[in-house]
Amino acid sequence: MRLGSRARAREERSRGGGGRRGGRRGGLIAGGVLALAALVTAGLVLAPGSGGGKGGDGGLAPTSAEQRPAGGSAKLPRTGTPVEVGTADGSKYRLATVGGGVSDDGVVTTFQSSPPSGTSFAYIEYVLTNPTGQKVLLDYPGDIFVRRDLVTKTARGRCMPQAGVPEDMCTPPTQSRVVRKLAGGDLIPGDGGDKYLSPGASYLVRATVDVPVARRLTRADMGLYVWKQLYMADQLAKQVPFPSK
């Protein structure tokens, strides 16, 4: 009986010890899991792009300046090769053509009546940029030239040829306006109703001819040119090309 009791006691001590070792092992594993979870949580909070940074974009930055122009409010459109011109007083302007065509929709002209049947108004849109670090007077160096035979006969006397532009093209009176800001600051008000381009800013401009042209006019029948002596001095007119197709 004594031997059996001792055997049972050893067995019970063995079981009890194993349970304690198992409990310690379980506690270590549980602690490790909790520590790992804490590290993962901290990593999610501190990792870049997780939404923990400032701003409401979830920490995702644009991949290029084209997607979000600095200080601007719109994506820059695709343009042709830019042309830069300046005046004697140091003002500079950069022009880059976006596109063009004919439209009756929302055009700004001084034409007093509806255009004749089969005609419309030609327009060109371009990006106007102030490439300097100072404000410059808002001006529109570019003018539209169209094929002369596509201008209505009664208006051809108002369509002028210019040196450096193909002989079969002429420039009618043109109305230009800023459609919207693309990058940089807003237009700056000046004295007497003048406005100025903010330093480094870009704006979308629409130029519209002031006389009717044949509705069949296409981009191949028109162009944007800088020709005024104010910008070109003694140089010939310079074309601001459309983007390549």
PDB file of C-alpha atoms in Angstrom:
ATOM      1  CA  MET A   1       0.000   0.000   0.000  1.00  0.00           C
ATOM      2  CA  ARG A   2       2.835   2.350   0.811  1.00  0.00           C
ATOM      3  CA  LEU A   3       4.493   1.713  -2.530  1.00  0.00           C
ATOM      4  CA  GLY A   4       1.236   2.303  -4.426  1.00  0.00           C
ATOM      5  CA  SER A   5       0.610   5.536  -2.553  1.00  0.00           C
ATOM      6  CA  ARG A   6       4.113   6.826  -3.432  1.00  0.00           C
ATOM      7  CA  ALA A   7       3.627   5.942  -7.083  1.00  0.00           C
ATOM      8  CA  ARG A   8       0.337   7.751  -7.201  1.00  0.00           C
ATOM      9  CA  ALA A   9       1.886  10.784  -5.496  1.00  0.00           C
ATOM     10  CA  ARG A  10       4.748  10.934  -8.024  1.00  0.00           C
ATOM     11  CA  GLU A  11       2.207  10.663 -10.853  1.00  0.00           C
ATOM     12  CA  GLU A  12       0.129  13.491  -9.421  1.00  0.00           C
ATOM     13  CA  ARG A  13       3.223  15.702  -8.922  1.00  0.00           C
ATOM     14  CA  SER A  14       4.276  14.934 -12.486  1.00  0.00           C
ATOM     15  CA  ARG A  15       0.875  15.962 -13.837  1.00  0.00           C
ATOM     16  CA  GLY A  16       0.743  19.065 -11.726  1.00  0.00           C
ATOM     17  CA  GLY A  17       4.233  20.186 -12.817  1.00  0.00           C
ATOM     18  CA  GLY A  18       3.373  19.621 -16.477  1.00  0.00           C
ATOM     19  CA  GLY A  19       0.300  21.782 -16.070  1.00  0.00           C
ATOM     20  CA  ARG A  20       2.369  24.608 -14.595  1.00  0.00           C
ATOM     21  CA  ARG A  21       4.904  24.382 -17.422  1.00  0.00           C
ATOM     22  CA  GLY A  22       2.062  24.367 -19.962  1.00  0.00           C
ATOM     23  CA  GLY A  23       0.543  27.430 -18.278  1.00  0.00           C
ATOM     24  CA  ARG A  24       3.839  29.337 -18.405  1.00  0.00           C
ATOM     25  CA  ARG A  25       4.299  28.394 -22.073  1.00  0.00           C
ATOM     26  CA  GLY A  26       0.740  29.499 -22.918  1.00  0.00           C
ATOM     27  CA  GLY A  27       1.309  32.791 -21.125  1.00  0.00           C
ATOM     28  CA  LEU A  28       4.490  33.474 -23.112  1.00  0.00           C
ATOM     29  CA  ILE A  29       2.756  32.715 -26.426  1.00  0.00           C
ATOM     30  CA  ALA A  30      -0.214  34.928 -25.588  1.00  0.00           C
ATOM     31  CA  GLY A  31       2.106  37.760 -24.580  1.00  0.00           C
ATOM     32  CA  GLY A  32       4.032  37.434 -27.840  1.00  0.00           C
ATOM     33  CA  VAL A  33       0.831  37.599 -29.889  1.00  0.00           C
ATOM     34  CA  LEU A  34      -0.287  40.743 -28.064  1.00  0.00           C
ATOM     35  CA  ALA A  35       3.114  42.396 -28.583  1.00  0.00           C
ATOM     36  CA  LEU A  36       3.064  41.545 -32.295  1.00  0.00           C
ATOM     37  CA  ALA A  37      -0.450  42.936 -32.626  1.00  0.00           C
ATOM     38  CA  ALA A  38       0.681  46.170 -30.963  1.00  0.00           C
ATOM     39  CA  LEU A  39       3.593  46.517 -33.375  1.00  0.00           C
ATOM     40  CA  VAL A  40       1.366  45.909 -36.417  1.00  0.00           C
ATOM     41  CA  THR A  41      -1.135  48.476 -35.158  1.00  0.00           C
ATOM     42  CA  ALA A  42       1.646  51.035 -34.626  1.00  0.00           C
ATOM     43  CA  GLY A  43       2.980  50.314 -38.101  1.00  0.00           C
ATOM     44  CA  LEU A  44      -0.437  50.957 -39.659  1.00  0.00           C
ATOM     45  CA  VAL A  45      -0.740  54.270 -37.852  1.00  0.00           C
ATOM     46  CA  LEU A  46       2.765  55.481 -38.664  1.00  0.00           C
ATOM     47  CA  ALA A  47       3.246  54.081 -42.192  1.00  0.00           C
ATOM     48  CA  PRO A  48       3.234  56.719 -45.011  1.00  0.00           C
ATOM     49  CA  GLY A  49       0.075  56.788 -47.120  1.00  0.00           C
ATOM     50  CA  SER A  50      -2.044  55.144 -44.435  1.00  0.00           C
ATOM     51  CA  GLY A  51      -4.200  58.212 -43.909  1.00  0.00           C
ATOM     52  CA  GLY A  52      -2.367  59.323 -40.780  1.00  0.00           C
ATOM     53  CA  GLY A  53      -0.785  62.311 -42.536  1.00  0.00           C
ATOM     54  CA  LYS A  54      -2.279  65.758 -42.940  1.00  0.00           C
ATOM     55  CA  GLY A  55      -4.880  66.460 -45.575  1.00  0.00           C
ATOM     56  CA  GLY A  56      -7.952  64.629 -46.775  1.00  0.00           C
ATOM     57  CA  ASP A  57      -6.419  62.572 -49.567  1.00  0.00           C
ATOM     58  CA  GLY A  58      -5.484  59.578 -47.447  1.00  0.00           C
ATOM     59  CA  GLY A  59      -1.803  60.499 -47.690  1.00  0.00           C
ATOM     60  CA  LEU A  60      -1.681  59.733 -51.435  1.00  0.00           C
ATOM     61  CA  ALA A  61       0.306  62.363 -53.303  1.00  0.00           C
ATOM     62  CA  PRO A  62      -0.200  63.024 -57.044  1.00  0.00           C
ATOM     63  CA  THR A  63       2.310  61.184 -59.202  1.00  0.00           C
ATOM     64  CA  SER A  64       3.119  64.170 -61.415  1.00  0.00           C
ATOM     65  CA  ALA A  65       2.748  67.920 -61.641  1.00  0.00           C
ATOM     66  CA  GLU A  66       0.457  67.420 -64.638  1.00  0.00           C
ATOM     67  CA  GLN A  67      -2.160  65.781 -62.430  1.00  0.00           C
ATOM     68  CA  ARG A  68      -2.194  68.614 -59.920  1.00  0.00           C
ATOM     69  CA  PRO A  69      -0.517  71.857 -61.067  1.00  0.00           C
ATOM     70  CA  ALA A  70       1.110  73.778 -58.229  1.00  0.00           C
ATOM     71  CA  GLY A  71      -1.383  76.289 -56.867  1.00  0.00           C
ATOM     72  CA  GLY A  72      -3.806  75.558 -59.685  1.00  0.00           C
ATOM     73  CA  SER A  73      -7.334  74.237 -59.895  1.00  0.00           C
ATOM     74  CA  ALA A  74      -7.394  72.151 -63.067  1.00  0.00           C
ATOM     75  CA  LYS A  75      -5.336  69.630 -64.959  1.00  0.00           C
ATOM     76  CA  LEU A  76      -3.203  71.245 -67.650  1.00  0.00           C
ATOM     77  CA  PRO A  77      -4.528  70.388 -71.133  1.00  0.00           C
ATOM     78  CA  ARG A  78      -2.466  68.856 -73.912  1.00  0.00           C
ATOM     79  CA  THR A  79      -0.938  71.560 -76.106  1.00  0.00           C
ATOM     80  CA  GLY A  80       1.360  72.130 -79.026  1.00  0.00           C
ATOM     81  CA  THR A  81       4.907  73.447 -78.662  1.00  0.00           C
ATOM     82  CA  PRO A  82       4.823  76.672 -76.585  1.00  0.00           C
ATOM     83  CA  VAL A  83       5.966  80.004 -78.025  1.00  0.00           C
ATOM     84  CA  GLU A  84       7.325  82.757 -75.778  1.00  0.00           C
ATOM     85  CA  VAL A  85       7.180  86.430 -76.703  1.00  0.00           C
ATOM     86  CA  GLY A  86       7.894  89.654 -74.865  1.00  0.00           C
ATOM     87  CA  THR A  87       7.555  93.412 -74.943  1.00  0.00           C
ATOM     88  CA  ALA A  88      10.151  96.164 -74.712  1.00  0.00           C
ATOM     89  CA  ASP A  89       9.205  96.889 -71.085  1.00  0.00           C
ATOM     90  CA  GLY A  90      10.149  93.338 -70.034  1.00  0.00           C
ATOM     91  CA  SER A  91       6.711  91.699 -69.950  1.00  0.00           C
ATOM     92  CA  LYS A  92       6.763  88.102 -71.177  1.00  0.00           C
ATOM     93  CA  TYR A  93       4.013  85.746 -72.310  1.00  0.00           C
ATOM     94  CA  ARG A  94       4.045  82.061 -73.166  1.00  0.00           C
ATOM     95  CA  LEU A  95       1.347  80.702 -75.489  1.00  0.00           C
ATOM     96  CA  ALA A  96       0.520  77.061 -76.200  1.00  0.00           C
ATOM     97  CA  THR A  97      -2.412  76.116 -78.447  1.00  0.00           C
ATOM     98  CA  VAL A  98      -4.957  73.577 -77.209  1.00  0.00           C
ATOM     99  CA  GLY A  99      -7.448  73.261 -80.095  1.00  0.00           C
ATOM    100  CA  GLY A 100      -9.998  75.020 -82.244  1.00  0.00           C
ATOM    101  CA  GLY A 101     -12.966  74.747 -84.564  1.00  0.00           C
ATOM    102  CA  VAL A 102     -16.312  76.431 -85.164  1.00  0.00           C
ATOM    103  CA  SER A 103     -19.089  77.010 -82.668  1.00  0.00           C
ATOM    104  CA  ASP A 104     -22.273  79.010 -82.113  1.00  0.00           C
ATOM    105  CA  ASP A 105     -22.339  78.022 -78.455  1.00  0.00           C
ATOM    106  CA  GLY A 106     -21.471  80.719 -75.943  1.00  0.00           C
ATOM    107  CA  VAL A 107     -19.348  82.711 -78.421  1.00  0.00           C
ATOM    108  CA  VAL A 108     -18.459  86.297 -77.561  1.00  0.00           C
ATOM    109  CA  THR A 109     -18.547  88.549 -80.653  1.00  0.00           C
ATOM    110  CA  THR A 110     -19.844  91.989 -81.647  1.00  0.00           C
ATOM    111  CA  PHE A 111     -21.724  90.509 -84.616  1.00  0.00           C
ATOM    112  CA  GLN A 112     -25.147  92.119 -84.512  1.00  0.00           C
ATOM    113  CA  SER A 113     -27.320  89.335 -85.956  1.00  0.00           C
ATOM    114  CA  SER A 114     -27.446  85.575 -86.376  1.00  0.00           C
ATOM    115  CA  PRO A 115     -24.770  84.278 -88.751  1.00  0.00           C
ATOM    116  CA  PRO A 116     -25.985  83.373 -92.263  1.00  0.00           C
ATOM    117  CA  SER A 117     -27.077  79.806 -92.911  1.00  0.00           C
ATOM    118  CA  GLY A 118     -24.120  77.442 -93.280  1.00  0.00           C
ATOM    119  CA  THR A 119     -21.767  79.727 -91.329  1.00  0.00           C
ATOM    120  CA  SER A 120     -20.514  79.919 -87.769  1.00  0.00           C
ATOM    121  CA  PHE A 121     -17.754  81.529 -85.692  1.00  0.00           C
ATOM    122  CA  ALA A 122     -14.229  80.147 -85.560  1.00  0.00           C
ATOM    123  CA  TYR A 123     -12.416  79.893 -82.241  1.00  0.00           C
ATOM    124  CA  ILE A 124      -9.077  78.724 -80.855  1.00  0.00           C
ATOM    125  CA  GLU A 125      -8.283  77.925 -77.236  1.00  0.00           C
ATOM    126  CA  TYR A 126      -4.763  78.276 -75.862  1.00  0.00           C
ATOM    127  CA  VAL A 127      -2.876  78.334 -72.580  1.00  0.00           C
ATOM    128  CA  LEU A 128      -1.557  81.775 -71.679  1.00  0.00           C
ATOM    129  CA  THR A 129       1.248  81.723 -69.076  1.00  0.00           C
ATOM    130  CA  ASN A 130       3.214  84.380 -67.242  1.00  0.00           C
ATOM    131  CA  PRO A 131       6.690  82.780 -67.139  1.00  0.00           C
ATOM    132  CA  THR A 132       8.172  85.514 -64.935  1.00  0.00           C
ATOM    133  CA  GLY A 133       8.331  86.015 -61.182  1.00  0.00           C
ATOM    134  CA  GLN A 134       6.392  89.289 -61.381  1.00  0.00           C
ATOM    135  CA  LYS A 135       2.855  90.167 -62.406  1.00  0.00           C
ATOM    136  CA  VAL A 136       2.352  91.208 -66.037  1.00  0.00           C
ATOM    137  CA  LEU A 137      -0.511  93.036 -67.692  1.00  0.00           C
ATOM    138  CA  LEU A 138      -3.221  90.730 -69.042  1.00  0.00           C
ATOM    139  CA  ASP A 139      -2.970  90.925 -72.815  1.00  0.00           C
ATOM    140  CA  TYR A 140      -3.736  88.560 -75.682  1.00  0.00           C
ATOM    141  CA  PRO A 141      -0.729  88.310 -78.033  1.00  0.00           C
ATOM    142  CA  GLY A 142      -2.311  85.611 -80.240  1.00  0.00           C
ATOM    143  CA  ASP A 143      -4.717  86.214 -83.141  1.00  0.00           C
ATOM    144  CA  ILE A 144      -6.654  83.745 -85.261  1.00  0.00           C
ATOM    145  CA  PHE A 145      -5.896  83.439 -88.972  1.00  0.00           C
ATOM    146  CA  VAL A 146      -8.310  81.586 -91.257  1.00  0.00           C
ATOM    147  CA  ARG A 147      -8.456  80.733 -94.932  1.00  0.00           C
ATOM    148  CA  ARG A 148      -9.702  83.872 -96.642  1.00  0.00           C
ATOM    149  CA  ASP A 149     -12.089  82.025 -98.974  1.00  0.00           C
ATOM    150  CA  LEU A 150     -13.942  80.603 -95.943  1.00  0.00           C
ATOM    151  CA  VAL A 151     -14.820  84.065 -94.597  1.00  0.00           C
ATOM    152  CA  THR A 152     -18.218  85.345 -95.752  1.00  0.00           C
ATOM    153  CA  LYS A 153     -17.854  87.675 -98.753  1.00  0.00           C
ATOM    154  CA  THR A 154     -19.353  90.647 -96.941  1.00  0.00           C
ATOM    155  CA  ALA A 155     -16.726  90.321 -94.171  1.00  0.00           C
ATOM    156  CA  ARG A 156     -13.566  89.680 -96.212  1.00  0.00           C
ATOM    157  CA  GLY A 157     -12.720  93.380 -96.191  1.00  0.00           C
ATOM    158  CA  ARG A 158     -12.193  93.062 -92.416  1.00  0.00           C
ATOM    159  CA  CYS A 159      -9.825  90.096 -92.751  1.00  0.00           C
ATOM    160  CA  MET A 160      -6.218  91.299 -92.998  1.00  0.00           C
ATOM    161  CA  PRO A 161      -3.145  89.428 -94.355  1.00  0.00           C
ATOM    162  CA  GLN A 162       0.162  89.691 -92.499  1.00  0.00           C
ATOM    163  CA  ALA A 163       3.798  89.073 -93.428  1.00  0.00           C
ATOM    164  CA  GLY A 164       4.964  85.611 -92.372  1.00  0.00           C
ATOM    165  CA  VAL A 165       1.493  84.042 -92.605  1.00  0.00           C
ATOM    166  CA  PRO A 166       0.449  82.006 -95.702  1.00  0.00           C
ATOM    167  CA  GLU A 167      -0.965  84.315 -98.383  1.00  0.00           C
ATOM    168  CA  ASP A 168      -4.323  82.536 -98.510  1.00  0.00           C
ATOM    169  CA  MET A 169      -4.944  83.300 -94.814  1.00  0.00           C
ATOM    170  CA  CYS A 170      -6.030  86.482 -93.057  1.00  0.00           C
ATOM    171  CA  THR A 171      -6.948  87.600 -89.548  1.00  0.00           C
ATOM    172  CA  PRO A 172     -10.461  88.898 -88.829  1.00  0.00           C
ATOM    173  CA  PRO A 173     -11.201  91.011 -85.753  1.00  0.00           C
ATOM    174  CA  THR A 174     -10.965  88.728 -82.714  1.00  0.00           C
ATOM    175  CA  GLN A 175     -12.499  88.738 -79.236  1.00  0.00           C
ATOM    176  CA  SER A 176     -10.429  87.041 -76.513  1.00  0.00           C
ATOM    177  CA  ARG A 177     -11.279  86.182 -72.920  1.00  0.00           C
ATOM    178  CA  VAL A 178      -9.932  84.122 -70.027  1.00  0.00           C
ATOM    179  CA  VAL A 179     -12.076  81.019 -69.598  1.00  0.00           C
ATOM    180  CA  ARG A 180     -10.529  79.776 -66.351  1.00  0.00           C
ATOM    181  CA  LYS A 181      -7.373  79.558 -64.290  1.00  0.00           C
ATOM    182  CA  LEU A 182      -5.252  76.451 -64.807  1.00  0.00           C
ATOM    183  CA  ALA A 183      -2.311  76.930 -62.431  1.00  0.00           C
ATOM    184  CA  GLY A 184      -0.990  79.554 -60.052  1.00  0.00           C
ATOM    185  CA  GLY A 185      -2.803  82.586 -58.700  1.00  0.00           C
ATOM    186  CA  ASP A 186      -5.963  84.353 -59.829  1.00  0.00           C
ATOM    187  CA  LEU A 187      -5.947  87.397 -62.075  1.00  0.00           C
ATOM    188  CA  ILE A 188      -4.869  90.484 -60.130  1.00  0.00           C
ATOM    189  CA  PRO A 189      -7.102  93.594 -60.390  1.00  0.00           C
ATOM    190  CA  GLY A 190      -5.401  96.840 -61.424  1.00  0.00           C
ATOM    191  CA  ASP A 191      -6.266 100.477 -61.998  1.00  0.00           C
ATOM    192  CA  GLY A 192      -8.839 101.463 -64.590  1.00  0.00           C
ATOM    193  CA  GLY A 193     -10.195  97.957 -65.001  1.00  0.00           C
ATOM    194  CA  ASP A 194      -6.833  96.485 -65.977  1.00  0.00           C
ATOM    195  CA  LYS A 195      -5.984  92.964 -64.864  1.00  0.00           C
ATOM    196  CA  TYR A 196      -2.629  91.273 -64.373  1.00  0.00           C
ATOM    197  CA  LEU A 197      -1.406  87.699 -64.717  1.00  0.00           C
ATOM    198  CA  SER A 198      -0.069  86.356 -61.417  1.00  0.00           C
ATOM    199  CA  PRO A 199       3.627  85.344 -61.370  1.00  0.00           C
ATOM    200  CA  GLY A 200       4.062  81.883 -62.911  1.00  0.00           C
ATOM    201  CA  ALA A 201       0.314  81.444 -63.457  1.00  0.00           C
ATOM    202  CA  SER A 202      -1.424  79.822 -66.451  1.00  0.00           C
ATOM    203  CA  TYR A 203      -4.913  80.498 -67.815  1.00  0.00           C
ATOM    204  CA  LEU A 204      -7.072  79.013 -70.552  1.00  0.00           C
ATOM    205  CA  VAL A 205      -7.959  81.654 -73.152  1.00  0.00           C
ATOM    206  CA  ARG A 206     -10.562  81.426 -75.905  1.00  0.00           C
ATOM    207  CA  ALA A 207     -10.139  83.655 -78.961  1.00  0.00           C
ATOM    208  CA  THR A 208     -13.189  83.933 -81.253  1.00  0.00           C
ATOM    209  CA  VAL A 209     -13.340  85.636 -84.658  1.00  0.00           C
ATOM    210  CA  ASP A 210     -15.814  88.469 -84.909  1.00  0.00           C
ATOM    211  CA  VAL A 211     -17.165  87.612 -88.367  1.00  0.00           C
ATOM    212  CA  PRO A 212     -18.925  84.488 -89.731  1.00  0.00           C
ATOM    213  CA  VAL A 213     -16.947  81.790 -91.539  1.00  0.00           C
ATOM    214  CA  ALA A 214     -18.047  78.698 -93.448  1.00  0.00           C
ATOM    215  CA  ARG A 215     -19.153  75.964 -91.063  1.00  0.00           C
ATOM    216  CA  ARG A 216     -17.005  73.432 -92.946  1.00  0.00           C
ATOM    217  CA  LEU A 217     -13.864  75.160 -91.625  1.00  0.00           C
ATOM    218  CA  THR A 218     -11.563  72.696 -89.836  1.00  0.00           C
ATOM    219  CA  ARG A 219      -8.374  72.953 -87.785  1.00  0.00           C
ATOM    220  CA  ALA A 220      -6.366  72.664 -91.011  1.00  0.00           C
ATOM    221  CA  ASP A 221      -7.951  75.926 -92.243  1.00  0.00           C
ATOM    222  CA  MET A 222      -6.913  78.061 -89.283  1.00  0.00           C
ATOM    223  CA  GLY A 223      -4.008  78.888 -86.993  1.00  0.00           C
ATOM    224  CA  LEU A 224      -2.925  80.989 -84.044  1.00  0.00           C
ATOM    225  CA  TYR A 225      -0.193  83.539 -84.803  1.00  0.00           C
ATOM    226  CA  VAL A 226       1.631  86.296 -82.950  1.00  0.00           C
ATOM    227  CA  TRP A 227       2.264  89.105 -85.418  1.00  0.00           C
ATOM    228  CA  LYS A 228       1.843  92.505 -83.709  1.00  0.00           C
ATOM    229  CA  GLN A 229       4.995  94.606 -83.590  1.00  0.00           C
ATOM    230  CA  LEU A 230       4.528  95.094 -79.840  1.00  0.00           C
ATOM    231  CA  TYR A 231       5.575  91.465 -79.342  1.00  0.00           C
ATOM    232  CA  MET A 232       7.553  90.661 -82.463  1.00  0.00           C
ATOM    233  CA  ALA A 233       9.548  93.894 -83.032  1.00  0.00           C
ATOM    234  CA  ASP A 234      10.996  93.474 -86.537  1.00  0.00           C
ATOM    235  CA  GLN A 235      10.359  89.735 -86.793  1.00  0.00           C
ATOM    236  CA  LEU A 236       7.779  88.071 -89.028  1.00  0.00           C
ATOM    237  CA  ALA A 237       4.625  86.545 -87.610  1.00  0.00           C
ATOM    238  CA  LYS A 238       5.194  83.397 -85.568  1.00  0.00           C
ATOM    239  CA  GLN A 239       2.746  80.484 -85.459  1.00  0.00           C
ATOM    240  CA  VAL A 240       1.740  78.882 -82.163  1.00  0.00           C
ATOM    241  CA  PRO A 241       1.190  75.294 -83.382  1.00  0.00           C
ATOM    242  CA  PHE A 242      -1.656  72.966 -82.547  1.00  0.00           C
ATOM    243  CA  PRO A 243      -0.783  69.760 -80.670  1.00  0.00           C
ATOM    244  CA  SER A 244       0.193  66.924 -82.974  1.00  0.00           C
ATOM    245  CA  LYS A 245      -2.499  64.320 -83.558  1.00  0.00           C
TER     246      LYS A 245
END
